[in-house]
Coordinates of C-alpha atoms in Angstrom, one line a residue:
M12 CA 161.4 100.5 88.7
K13 CA 158.9 102.1 86.3
E14 CA 159.5 105.6 87.6
S15 CA 163.1 105.4 86.4
F16 CA 162.0 105.5 82.8
S17 CA 159.2 106.7 80.6
E18 CA 157.0 105.1 77.9
K19 CA 155.9 107.1 74.9
H20 CA 153.3 105.7 72.5
L21 CA 153.8 107.1 69.0
T22 CA 152.7 106.7 65.4
L23 CA 155.4 107.1 62.7
S24 CA 154.9 108.7 59.3
N25 CA 153.8 105.5 57.6
G26 CA 151.2 104.7 60.2
V27 CA 153.4 102.3 62.1
V28 CA 152.8 102.3 65.9
G29 CA 155.6 102.1 68.4
I30 CA 156.6 102.5 72.0
L31 CA 159.7 104.5 73.0
N32 CA 161.2 103.6 76.4
A33 CA 163.8 106.0 77.7
P34 CA 165.5 106.7 81.0
N35 CA 164.0 109.7 82.9
H36 CA 167.2 111.6 83.7
S37 CA 169.0 113.8 81.2
Q38 CA 172.7 113.7 82.3
K39 CA 173.8 112.2 79.0
K40 CA 172.7 110.8 75.7
F41 CA 171.5 107.2 75.6
P42 CA 172.2 104.3 73.4
I43 CA 169.0 102.8 71.8
V44 CA 167.8 99.4 70.6
L45 CA 165.3 99.1 67.8
M46 CA 163.2 95.9 68.4
L47 CA 161.7 94.0 65.4
H48 CA 159.1 91.4 66.2
G49 CA 158.5 88.0 64.5
F50 CA 155.9 86.8 62.1
A51 CA 152.3 87.4 63.1
S52 CA 153.4 89.0 66.3
D53 CA 153.5 92.5 67.6
K54 CA 155.7 95.1 69.3
N55 CA 155.5 93.5 72.8
E56 CA 156.2 90.0 71.5
V57 CA 155.0 86.7 72.7
G58 CA 154.8 86.6 76.5
N59 CA 155.6 90.4 76.5
L60 CA 159.3 89.5 76.0
F61 CA 160.0 92.8 74.2
E62 CA 158.2 94.8 76.9
L63 CA 160.1 93.1 79.6
L64 CA 163.4 93.7 77.9
S65 CA 162.6 97.3 77.1
N66 CA 161.9 98.0 80.8
K67 CA 165.1 96.3 82.0
L68 CA 167.2 98.1 79.4
A69 CA 165.8 101.5 80.5
E70 CA 166.9 100.7 84.0
K71 CA 170.4 100.2 82.6
N72 CA 170.3 103.6 80.8
I73 CA 169.6 102.1 77.4
A74 CA 166.6 103.4 75.5
S75 CA 164.5 101.3 73.1
L76 CA 161.9 101.6 70.4
R77 CA 159.6 98.6 69.6
I78 CA 157.3 98.8 66.7
D79 CA 154.4 97.0 65.1
F80 CA 155.2 96.3 61.4
F81 CA 152.8 97.7 58.9
G82 CA 149.7 95.5 58.7
W83 CA 150.3 94.0 62.1
G84 CA 149.5 94.8 65.7
E85 CA 148.1 98.4 66.1
S86 CA 149.8 99.7 63.0
K87 CA 148.0 100.9 59.9
G88 CA 147.3 98.6 57.0
D89 CA 146.3 95.0 56.4
S90 CA 148.5 92.0 56.9
F91 CA 148.0 90.9 53.3
N92 CA 149.6 94.0 52.1
S93 CA 152.8 93.5 54.1
S94 CA 156.0 91.9 52.9
I95 CA 159.7 91.7 53.6
N96 CA 160.0 95.0 51.6
T97 CA 157.4 96.8 53.7
H98 CA 159.1 95.6 56.9
L99 CA 162.4 97.1 55.7
E100 CA 160.6 100.4 54.9
D101 CA 159.3 100.4 58.5
V102 CA 162.8 99.9 59.9
S103 CA 164.2 102.7 57.8
I104 CA 161.4 105.1 58.9
S105 CA 161.9 104.0 62.5
Y106 CA 165.7 104.6 62.2
N107 CA 165.2 108.1 60.8
Y108 CA 162.8 108.9 63.7
I109 CA 165.5 107.8 66.2
L110 CA 167.9 110.2 64.5
E111 CA 165.5 113.1 65.4
L112 CA 165.6 112.4 69.1
D113 CA 167.7 114.8 71.1
N114 CA 168.6 112.5 74.0
I115 CA 169.8 109.6 71.8
D116 CA 173.5 108.8 71.0
K117 CA 173.3 108.4 67.2
N118 CA 176.6 106.5 67.2
N119 CA 175.2 103.7 69.4
I120 CA 172.1 102.3 67.7
A121 CA 171.4 98.6 67.8
L122 CA 168.9 96.2 66.3
L123 CA 167.2 93.3 68.0
G124 CA 165.2 90.9 65.8
F125 CA 163.1 87.9 66.9
S126 CA 162.6 85.1 64.3
L127 CA 161.4 86.9 61.1
G128 CA 162.5 90.1 62.7
G129 CA 166.0 88.6 62.9
G130 CA 166.1 88.3 59.2
I131 CA 164.8 91.8 58.7
S132 CA 167.5 93.1 61.1
L133 CA 170.3 91.3 59.2
I134 CA 169.2 92.8 55.9
F135 CA 169.0 96.4 57.2
A136 CA 172.3 96.1 59.1
S137 CA 174.2 94.6 56.2
E138 CA 173.1 97.5 54.0
N139 CA 173.9 100.1 56.8
N140 CA 177.0 98.9 58.5
E141 CA 178.0 102.4 59.6
K142 CA 174.5 103.0 61.2
I143 CA 174.1 99.8 63.3
K144 CA 176.6 99.4 66.1
T145 CA 175.6 95.8 67.0
L146 CA 172.9 93.2 66.4
A147 CA 171.0 90.7 68.6
L148 CA 169.1 87.9 67.0
W149 CA 166.6 85.7 68.9
S150 CA 165.6 82.4 67.1
S151 CA 166.5 84.2 63.8
V152 CA 165.3 82.9 60.5
Y153 CA 168.3 82.0 58.2
D154 CA 166.5 81.5 54.9
F155 CA 163.1 83.2 54.4
K156 CA 161.7 80.9 51.8
N157 CA 162.9 77.6 53.3
N158 CA 161.9 78.6 56.8
F159 CA 158.3 79.5 55.7
L160 CA 158.1 76.4 53.6
E161 CA 158.9 74.4 56.7
S162 CA 156.4 76.2 58.9
L163 CA 153.5 76.9 56.6
G164 CA 153.8 74.0 54.2
K165 CA 153.9 73.7 50.4
D166 CA 150.2 73.8 50.0
I167 CA 150.1 77.4 51.2
F168 CA 152.8 78.3 48.8
D169 CA 150.9 76.6 45.9
K170 CA 147.8 78.6 46.8
A171 CA 149.8 81.8 46.8
K172 CA 150.6 81.2 43.1
T173 CA 147.0 81.6 42.1
E174 CA 145.2 83.4 45.0
K175 CA 145.8 87.1 45.8
I176 CA 144.9 86.7 49.5
I177 CA 145.6 83.5 51.4
E178 CA 144.2 82.6 54.8
V179 CA 146.8 80.8 56.9
D180 CA 145.8 78.9 60.1
L181 CA 148.8 79.1 62.5
G182 CA 147.1 77.1 65.2
W183 CA 146.9 79.9 67.7
K184 CA 145.5 82.4 65.2
K185 CA 144.5 82.9 61.5
V186 CA 146.2 85.5 59.4
L187 CA 145.8 86.8 55.9
L188 CA 148.8 87.0 53.6
G189 CA 149.2 88.4 50.1
Q190 CA 151.0 87.1 47.0
E191 CA 153.6 89.9 47.5
F192 CA 154.6 88.5 50.9
F193 CA 155.5 85.1 49.3
K194 CA 157.3 86.7 46.4
S195 CA 159.4 88.8 48.7
L196 CA 160.7 85.7 50.5
S197 CA 163.0 85.0 47.6
N198 CA 164.4 88.5 47.2
F199 CA 167.0 88.3 50.0
D200 CA 169.9 86.0 50.8
L201 CA 170.4 86.1 54.6
Y202 CA 173.6 84.1 54.4
N203 CA 175.2 86.8 52.2
C204 CA 173.7 89.5 54.5
L205 CA 175.5 87.9 57.4
K206 CA 178.7 88.0 55.4
E207 CA 178.3 91.7 54.6
Y208 CA 177.6 92.9 58.2
N209 CA 180.9 94.0 59.7
N210 CA 179.9 94.6 63.4
S211 CA 179.3 92.3 66.3
I212 CA 176.3 89.9 66.6
L213 CA 174.7 88.1 69.5
S214 CA 172.7 85.1 68.4
I215 CA 170.5 83.1 70.9
D216 CA 168.7 79.9 69.9
G217 CA 166.9 77.2 71.8
T218 CA 168.0 73.6 71.0
N219 CA 164.4 72.5 70.8
D220 CA 163.6 75.0 68.1
P221 CA 162.6 72.9 65.0
Q222 CA 164.8 75.0 62.8
F223 CA 167.9 74.8 65.2
Y224 CA 169.7 71.9 63.5
N225 CA 169.1 73.3 60.0
K226 CA 171.1 76.4 60.9
A227 CA 174.5 74.7 61.1
K228 CA 175.9 76.6 58.0
F229 CA 174.4 79.9 59.2
N230 CA 175.8 79.4 62.7
K231 CA 179.2 78.4 61.5
L232 CA 179.5 81.7 59.7
L233 CA 178.2 83.5 62.8
D234 CA 180.8 81.8 65.0
L235 CA 183.4 84.4 64.5
K236 CA 185.6 86.1 67.1
K237 CA 183.6 89.2 67.7
N238 CA 180.2 87.4 67.7
K239 CA 178.6 85.4 70.4
L240 CA 176.4 82.4 70.0
I241 CA 174.3 81.1 72.9
F242 CA 172.4 77.8 72.6
I243 CA 169.9 77.4 75.4
E244 CA 169.5 73.6 76.0
G245 CA 165.9 72.5 76.0
A246 CA 164.4 75.9 74.9
D247 CA 162.0 76.1 72.0
H248 CA 161.5 78.8 69.3
I249 CA 159.8 81.2 71.8
F250 CA 162.0 80.1 74.7
N251 CA 159.1 78.4 76.4
V252 CA 157.8 81.8 77.5
L253 CA 154.2 80.6 77.7
E254 CA 155.0 78.0 80.3
N255 CA 155.0 78.6 84.1
S256 CA 158.8 78.4 84.4
D257 CA 160.8 81.5 83.5
L258 CA 164.1 79.6 83.4
Y259 CA 164.8 80.0 79.7
T260 CA 163.5 83.6 79.4
N261 CA 165.7 84.7 82.3
I262 CA 168.7 83.4 80.5
L263 CA 167.5 85.1 77.2
L264 CA 166.9 88.5 78.8
N265 CA 169.9 88.6 81.0
D266 CA 172.4 87.6 78.3
T267 CA 170.8 90.1 75.9
I268 CA 171.1 92.9 78.5
I269 CA 174.7 92.1 79.2
W270 CA 175.4 92.1 75.4
F271 CA 173.9 95.6 74.9
E272 CA 175.6 96.9 78.0
N273 CA 179.0 95.7 76.7
N274 CA 178.5 96.8 73.1
L275 CA 176.7 100.1 73.4
K276 CA 178.4 103.0 75.1
G277 CA 176.7 106.2 76.0
V278 CA 178.4 109.6 75.6

């Protein structure tokens, strides 16, 4: 129920906009999940998946902060000035904001990343093992450059070599990207990041996601004792959230909530 938690809209120091969801009672400190959206999306995510999850987590006494990356959603800046590096700066600023909250258990901070946000989560977590208790990845990218080559096409990458700002038609919207975005795709090795992160990971993918069967090497490394891989048969990259049926999204949300309940402990 909405009255069991509160929503706070905020703007961080770099102009990034976020929404903090927290339980309304103050008997203890709460674990928190920092949610990172996918490419060309926003803090609530497609079909409001992040909003739905935030509300459900608050009812389980788990707080959350979901943000719009710089240049996207309601946040400051232009999309063509964003890159993997600016996204990582946003995560760092968001994490530091969380540390300032009195009602948050600083030893129980998690990341959730959707698609591109999954890759961003992996990088930050691998560089900050002691700060991130657990990770959840939804339809995560596994190789920035190859994933975007597959989805955007070589022609777009060729344009980015000579044009400073490139308009990309995604089908459902048009976005502007800058050269720095394309350059930044080659700066990080997500496979090595996965090797370097020492804590537990939940990874959920749909078997009808076009990138699913290219992730075999990535998933093999993920398939370790303390991690959990869930493959939702028939679900696509966004778990069919825009269709009338909520079959796949119920599985997605319920399994994610259970994961955080089991891996984040309040004090």
